[in-house]
PDB file of C-alpha atoms in Angstrom:
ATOM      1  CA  UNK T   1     105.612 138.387 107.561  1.00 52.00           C
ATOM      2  CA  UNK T   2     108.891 136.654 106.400  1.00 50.00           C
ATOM      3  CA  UNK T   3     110.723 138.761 103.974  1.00 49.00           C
ATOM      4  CA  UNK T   4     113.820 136.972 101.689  1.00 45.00           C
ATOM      5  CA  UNK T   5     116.597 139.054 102.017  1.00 49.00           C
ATOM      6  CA  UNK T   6     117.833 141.112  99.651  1.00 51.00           C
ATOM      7  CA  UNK T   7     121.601 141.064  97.844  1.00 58.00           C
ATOM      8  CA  UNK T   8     123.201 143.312  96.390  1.00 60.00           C
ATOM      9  CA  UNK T   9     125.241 143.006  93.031  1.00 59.00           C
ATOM     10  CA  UNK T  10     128.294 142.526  94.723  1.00 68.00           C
ATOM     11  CA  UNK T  11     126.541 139.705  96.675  1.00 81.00           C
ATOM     12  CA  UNK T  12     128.651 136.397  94.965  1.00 88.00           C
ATOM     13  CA  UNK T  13     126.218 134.351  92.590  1.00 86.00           C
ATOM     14  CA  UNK T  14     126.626 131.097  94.794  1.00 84.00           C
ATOM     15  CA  UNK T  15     124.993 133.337  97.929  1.00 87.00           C
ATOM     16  CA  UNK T  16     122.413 135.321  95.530  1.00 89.00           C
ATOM     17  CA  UNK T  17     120.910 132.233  93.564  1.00 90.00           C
ATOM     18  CA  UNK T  18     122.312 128.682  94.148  1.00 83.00           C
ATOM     19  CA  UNK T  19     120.560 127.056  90.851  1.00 89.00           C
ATOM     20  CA  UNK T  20     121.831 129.853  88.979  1.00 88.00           C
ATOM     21  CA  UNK T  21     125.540 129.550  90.218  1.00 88.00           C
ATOM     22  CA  UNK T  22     125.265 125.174  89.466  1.00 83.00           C
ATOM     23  CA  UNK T  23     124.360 126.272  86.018  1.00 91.00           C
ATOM     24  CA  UNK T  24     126.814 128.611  85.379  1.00 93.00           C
ATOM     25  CA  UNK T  25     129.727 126.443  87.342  1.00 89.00           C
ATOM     26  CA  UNK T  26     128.755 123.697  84.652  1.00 88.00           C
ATOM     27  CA  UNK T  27     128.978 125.766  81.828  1.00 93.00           C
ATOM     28  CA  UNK T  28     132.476 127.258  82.617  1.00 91.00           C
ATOM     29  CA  UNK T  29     133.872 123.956  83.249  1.00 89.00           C
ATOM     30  CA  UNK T  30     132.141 122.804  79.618  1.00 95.00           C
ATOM     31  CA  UNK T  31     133.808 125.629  78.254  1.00 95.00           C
ATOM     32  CA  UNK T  32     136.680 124.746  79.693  1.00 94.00           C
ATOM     33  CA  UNK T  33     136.663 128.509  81.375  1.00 94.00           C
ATOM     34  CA  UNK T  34     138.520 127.102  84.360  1.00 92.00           C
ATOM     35  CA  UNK T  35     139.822 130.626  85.933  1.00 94.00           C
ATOM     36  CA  UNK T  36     136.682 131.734  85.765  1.00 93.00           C
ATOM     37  CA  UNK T  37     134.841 129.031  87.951  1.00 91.00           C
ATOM     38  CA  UNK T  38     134.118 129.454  92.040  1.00 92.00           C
ATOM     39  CA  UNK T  39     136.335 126.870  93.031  1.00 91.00           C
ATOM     40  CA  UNK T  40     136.102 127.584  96.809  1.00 91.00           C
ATOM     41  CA  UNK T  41     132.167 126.916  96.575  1.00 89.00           C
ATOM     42  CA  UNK T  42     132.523 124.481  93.994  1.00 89.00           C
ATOM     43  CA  UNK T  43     135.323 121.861  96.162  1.00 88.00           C
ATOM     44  CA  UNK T  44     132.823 122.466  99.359  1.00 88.00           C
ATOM     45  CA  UNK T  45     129.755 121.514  97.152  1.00 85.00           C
ATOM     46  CA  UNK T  46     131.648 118.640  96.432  1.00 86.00           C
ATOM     47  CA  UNK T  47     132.659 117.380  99.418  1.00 82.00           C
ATOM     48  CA  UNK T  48     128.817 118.465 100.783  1.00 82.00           C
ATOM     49  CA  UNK T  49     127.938 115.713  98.363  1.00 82.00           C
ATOM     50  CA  UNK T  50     130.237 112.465  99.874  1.00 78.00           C
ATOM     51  CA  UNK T  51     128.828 113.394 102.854  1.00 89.00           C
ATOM     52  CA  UNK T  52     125.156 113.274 101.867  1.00 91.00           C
ATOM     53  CA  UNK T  53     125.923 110.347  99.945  1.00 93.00           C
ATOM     54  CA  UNK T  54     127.225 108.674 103.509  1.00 94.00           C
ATOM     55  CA  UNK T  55     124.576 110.234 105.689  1.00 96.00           C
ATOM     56  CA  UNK T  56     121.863 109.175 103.526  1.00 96.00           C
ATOM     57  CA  UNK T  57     123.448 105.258 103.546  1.00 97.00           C
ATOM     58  CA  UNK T  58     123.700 105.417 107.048  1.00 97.00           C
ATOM     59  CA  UNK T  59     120.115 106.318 107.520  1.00 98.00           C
ATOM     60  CA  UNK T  60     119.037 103.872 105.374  1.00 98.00           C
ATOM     61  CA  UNK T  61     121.428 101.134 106.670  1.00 98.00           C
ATOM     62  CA  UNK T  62     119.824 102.302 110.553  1.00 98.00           C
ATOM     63  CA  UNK T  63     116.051 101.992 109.219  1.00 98.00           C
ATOM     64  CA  UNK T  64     116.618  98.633 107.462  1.00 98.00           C
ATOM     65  CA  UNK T  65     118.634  97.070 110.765  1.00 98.00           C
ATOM     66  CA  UNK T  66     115.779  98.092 113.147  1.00 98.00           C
ATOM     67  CA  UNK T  67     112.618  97.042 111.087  1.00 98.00           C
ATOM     68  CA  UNK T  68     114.960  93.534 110.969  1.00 98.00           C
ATOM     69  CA  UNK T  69     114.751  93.830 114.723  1.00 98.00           C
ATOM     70  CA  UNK T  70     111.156  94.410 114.778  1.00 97.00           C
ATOM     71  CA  UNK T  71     110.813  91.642 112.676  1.00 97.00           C
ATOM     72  CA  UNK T  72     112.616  89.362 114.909  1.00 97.00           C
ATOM     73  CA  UNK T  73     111.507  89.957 118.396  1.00 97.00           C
ATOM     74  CA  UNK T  74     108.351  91.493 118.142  1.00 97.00           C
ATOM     75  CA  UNK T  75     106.672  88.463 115.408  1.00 96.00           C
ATOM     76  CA  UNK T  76     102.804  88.893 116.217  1.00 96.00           C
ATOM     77  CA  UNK T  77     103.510  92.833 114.904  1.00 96.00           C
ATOM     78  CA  UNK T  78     105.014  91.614 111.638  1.00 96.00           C
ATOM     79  CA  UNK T  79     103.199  93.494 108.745  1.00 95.00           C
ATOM     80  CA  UNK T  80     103.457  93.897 104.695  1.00 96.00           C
ATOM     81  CA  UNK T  81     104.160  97.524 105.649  1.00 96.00           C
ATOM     82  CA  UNK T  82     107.243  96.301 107.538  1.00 96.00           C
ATOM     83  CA  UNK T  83     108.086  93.800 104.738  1.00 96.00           C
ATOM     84  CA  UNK T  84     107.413  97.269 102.376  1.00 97.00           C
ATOM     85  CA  UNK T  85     110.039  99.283 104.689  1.00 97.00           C
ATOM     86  CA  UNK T  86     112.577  96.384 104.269  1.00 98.00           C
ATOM     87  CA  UNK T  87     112.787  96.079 100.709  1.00 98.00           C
ATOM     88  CA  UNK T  88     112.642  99.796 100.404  1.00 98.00           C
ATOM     89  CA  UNK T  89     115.934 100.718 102.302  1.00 98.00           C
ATOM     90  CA  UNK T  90     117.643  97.786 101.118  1.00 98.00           C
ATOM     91  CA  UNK T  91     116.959  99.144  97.248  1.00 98.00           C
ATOM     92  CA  UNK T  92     117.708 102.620  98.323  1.00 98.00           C
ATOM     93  CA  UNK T  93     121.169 101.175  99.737  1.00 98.00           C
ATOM     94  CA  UNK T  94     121.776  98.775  96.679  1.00 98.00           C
ATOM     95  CA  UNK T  95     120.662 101.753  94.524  1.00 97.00           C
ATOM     96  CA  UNK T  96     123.734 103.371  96.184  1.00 96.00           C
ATOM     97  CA  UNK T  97     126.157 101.188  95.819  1.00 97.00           C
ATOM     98  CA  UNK T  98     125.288 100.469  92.029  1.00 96.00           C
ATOM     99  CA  UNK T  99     125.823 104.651  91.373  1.00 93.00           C
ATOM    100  CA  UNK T 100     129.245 104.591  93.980  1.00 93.00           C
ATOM    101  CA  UNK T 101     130.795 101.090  94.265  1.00 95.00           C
ATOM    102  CA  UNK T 102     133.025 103.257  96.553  1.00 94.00           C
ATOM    103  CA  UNK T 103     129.999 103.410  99.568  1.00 95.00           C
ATOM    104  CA  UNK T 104     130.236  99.122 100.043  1.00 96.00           C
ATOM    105  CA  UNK T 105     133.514 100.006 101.827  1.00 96.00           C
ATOM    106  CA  UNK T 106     131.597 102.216 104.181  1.00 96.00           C
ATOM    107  CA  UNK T 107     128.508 100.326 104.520  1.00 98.00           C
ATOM    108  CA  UNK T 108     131.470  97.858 106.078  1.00 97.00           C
ATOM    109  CA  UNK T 109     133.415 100.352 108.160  1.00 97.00           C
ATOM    110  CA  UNK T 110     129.978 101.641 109.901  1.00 97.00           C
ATOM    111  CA  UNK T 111     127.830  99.027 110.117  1.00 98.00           C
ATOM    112  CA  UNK T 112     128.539  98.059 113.586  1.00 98.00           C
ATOM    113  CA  UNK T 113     127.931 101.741 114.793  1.00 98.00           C
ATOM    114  CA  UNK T 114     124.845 101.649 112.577  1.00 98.00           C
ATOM    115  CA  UNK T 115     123.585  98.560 114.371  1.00 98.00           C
ATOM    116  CA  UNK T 116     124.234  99.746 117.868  1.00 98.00           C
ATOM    117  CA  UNK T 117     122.268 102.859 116.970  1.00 98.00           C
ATOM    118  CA  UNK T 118     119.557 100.619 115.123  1.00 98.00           C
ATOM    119  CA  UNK T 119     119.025  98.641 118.775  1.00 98.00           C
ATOM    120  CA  UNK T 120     118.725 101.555 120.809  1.00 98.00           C
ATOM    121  CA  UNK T 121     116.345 103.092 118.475  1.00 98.00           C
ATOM    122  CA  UNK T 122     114.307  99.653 118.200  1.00 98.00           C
ATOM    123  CA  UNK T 123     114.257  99.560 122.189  1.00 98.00           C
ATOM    124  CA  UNK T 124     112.664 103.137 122.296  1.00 98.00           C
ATOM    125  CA  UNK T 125     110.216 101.823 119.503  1.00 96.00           C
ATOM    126  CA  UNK T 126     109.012  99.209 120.678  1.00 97.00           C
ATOM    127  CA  UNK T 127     109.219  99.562 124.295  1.00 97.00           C
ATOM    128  CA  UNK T 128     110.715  96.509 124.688  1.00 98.00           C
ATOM    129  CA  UNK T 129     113.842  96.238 127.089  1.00 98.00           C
ATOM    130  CA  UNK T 130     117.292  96.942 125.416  1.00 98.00           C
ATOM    131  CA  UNK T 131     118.971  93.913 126.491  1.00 98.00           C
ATOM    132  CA  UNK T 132     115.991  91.824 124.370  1.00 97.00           C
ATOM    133  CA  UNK T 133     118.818  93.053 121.213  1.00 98.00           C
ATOM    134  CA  UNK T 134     121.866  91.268 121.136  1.00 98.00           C
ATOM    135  CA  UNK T 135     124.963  93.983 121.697  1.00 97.00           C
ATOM    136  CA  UNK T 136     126.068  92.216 118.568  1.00 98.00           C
ATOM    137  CA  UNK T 137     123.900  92.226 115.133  1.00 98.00           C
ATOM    138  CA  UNK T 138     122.486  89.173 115.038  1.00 97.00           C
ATOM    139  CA  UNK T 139     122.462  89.384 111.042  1.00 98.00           C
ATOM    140  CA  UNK T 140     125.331  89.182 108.599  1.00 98.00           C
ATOM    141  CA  UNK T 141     125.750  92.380 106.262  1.00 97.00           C
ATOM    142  CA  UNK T 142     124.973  89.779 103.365  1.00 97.00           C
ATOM    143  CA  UNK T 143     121.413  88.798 105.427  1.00 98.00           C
ATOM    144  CA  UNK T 144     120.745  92.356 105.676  1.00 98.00           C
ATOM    145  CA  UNK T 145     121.152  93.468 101.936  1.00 98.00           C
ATOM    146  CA  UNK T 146     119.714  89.557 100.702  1.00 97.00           C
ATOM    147  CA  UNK T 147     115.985  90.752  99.581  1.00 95.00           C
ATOM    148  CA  UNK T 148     114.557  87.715 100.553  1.00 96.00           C
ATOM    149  CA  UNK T 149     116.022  87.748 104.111  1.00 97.00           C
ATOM    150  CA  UNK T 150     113.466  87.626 106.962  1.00 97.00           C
ATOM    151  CA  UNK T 151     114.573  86.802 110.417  1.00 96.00           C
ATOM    152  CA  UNK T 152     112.679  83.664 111.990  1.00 89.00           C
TER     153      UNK T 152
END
């Protein structure tokens, strides 16, 4: 039997009950109650976010350039659910850069990490030898956001 541990009142909100310290954090800073507000927790919150924000684009960014893979080199396997996969990352990732205009900088900076990660992946995936991926992503960052992109 798991049992949640217990805090005492001098426990800080952020540590006792996070939902309860995000409400409270937005209220102060409504109020403009500015020495009141956990600014340690609240800067490291914030900077949790960018990070999620990247992580999450670079998953996306990985899953999208191995289906395109897939797609390529393995065309008697091609399936709507692979079609389904593409157009779902690629909205997740334009979804992204709509809400932070910021992340198409990014999307630049590690996309050729992303794709080198994408091909070793694909290799595992598909069992397929990892020199049958180019070193070099075979498809232009325009190709690989363009919905109606599908490799030959």
């Amino acid at each position: 039997m798991t049992t949640v541990p217990s805090h005492s009142p001098s426990t800080p909100l952020y540590d006792r009950d996070y939902a309860a310290w995000l409400s409270q954090t937005a209220l102060l800073l409504r109020e403009g109650k500015l020495e009141a507000v956990d600014i340690v927790n609240l800067v490291e919150e914030l900077e949790d976010m960018g990070r999620s924000e990247k992580r999450a684009l670079e998953s996306n960014l990985e899953i999208l350039l191995r289906h395109l893979l897939k797609y390529q080199y393995q065309p008697d396997l091609r399936s709507n659910s692979w079609r389904f996969t593409l157009l779902e990352h690629r909205d997740r990732i334009l979804k992204s850069f709509r809400d932070s205009p910021s992340l198409k900088l990014y999307f630049s900076q590690i996309f050729a990490e992303a794709y080198c990660r994408s091909r070793q992946k694909a290799a595992v995936e598909t069992g397929l030898p990892i020199e049958t991926f180019p070193n070099v992503c075979p498809f232009a960052p325009e190709a690989v956001l363009d919905t109606a992109f599908l490799p030959a």
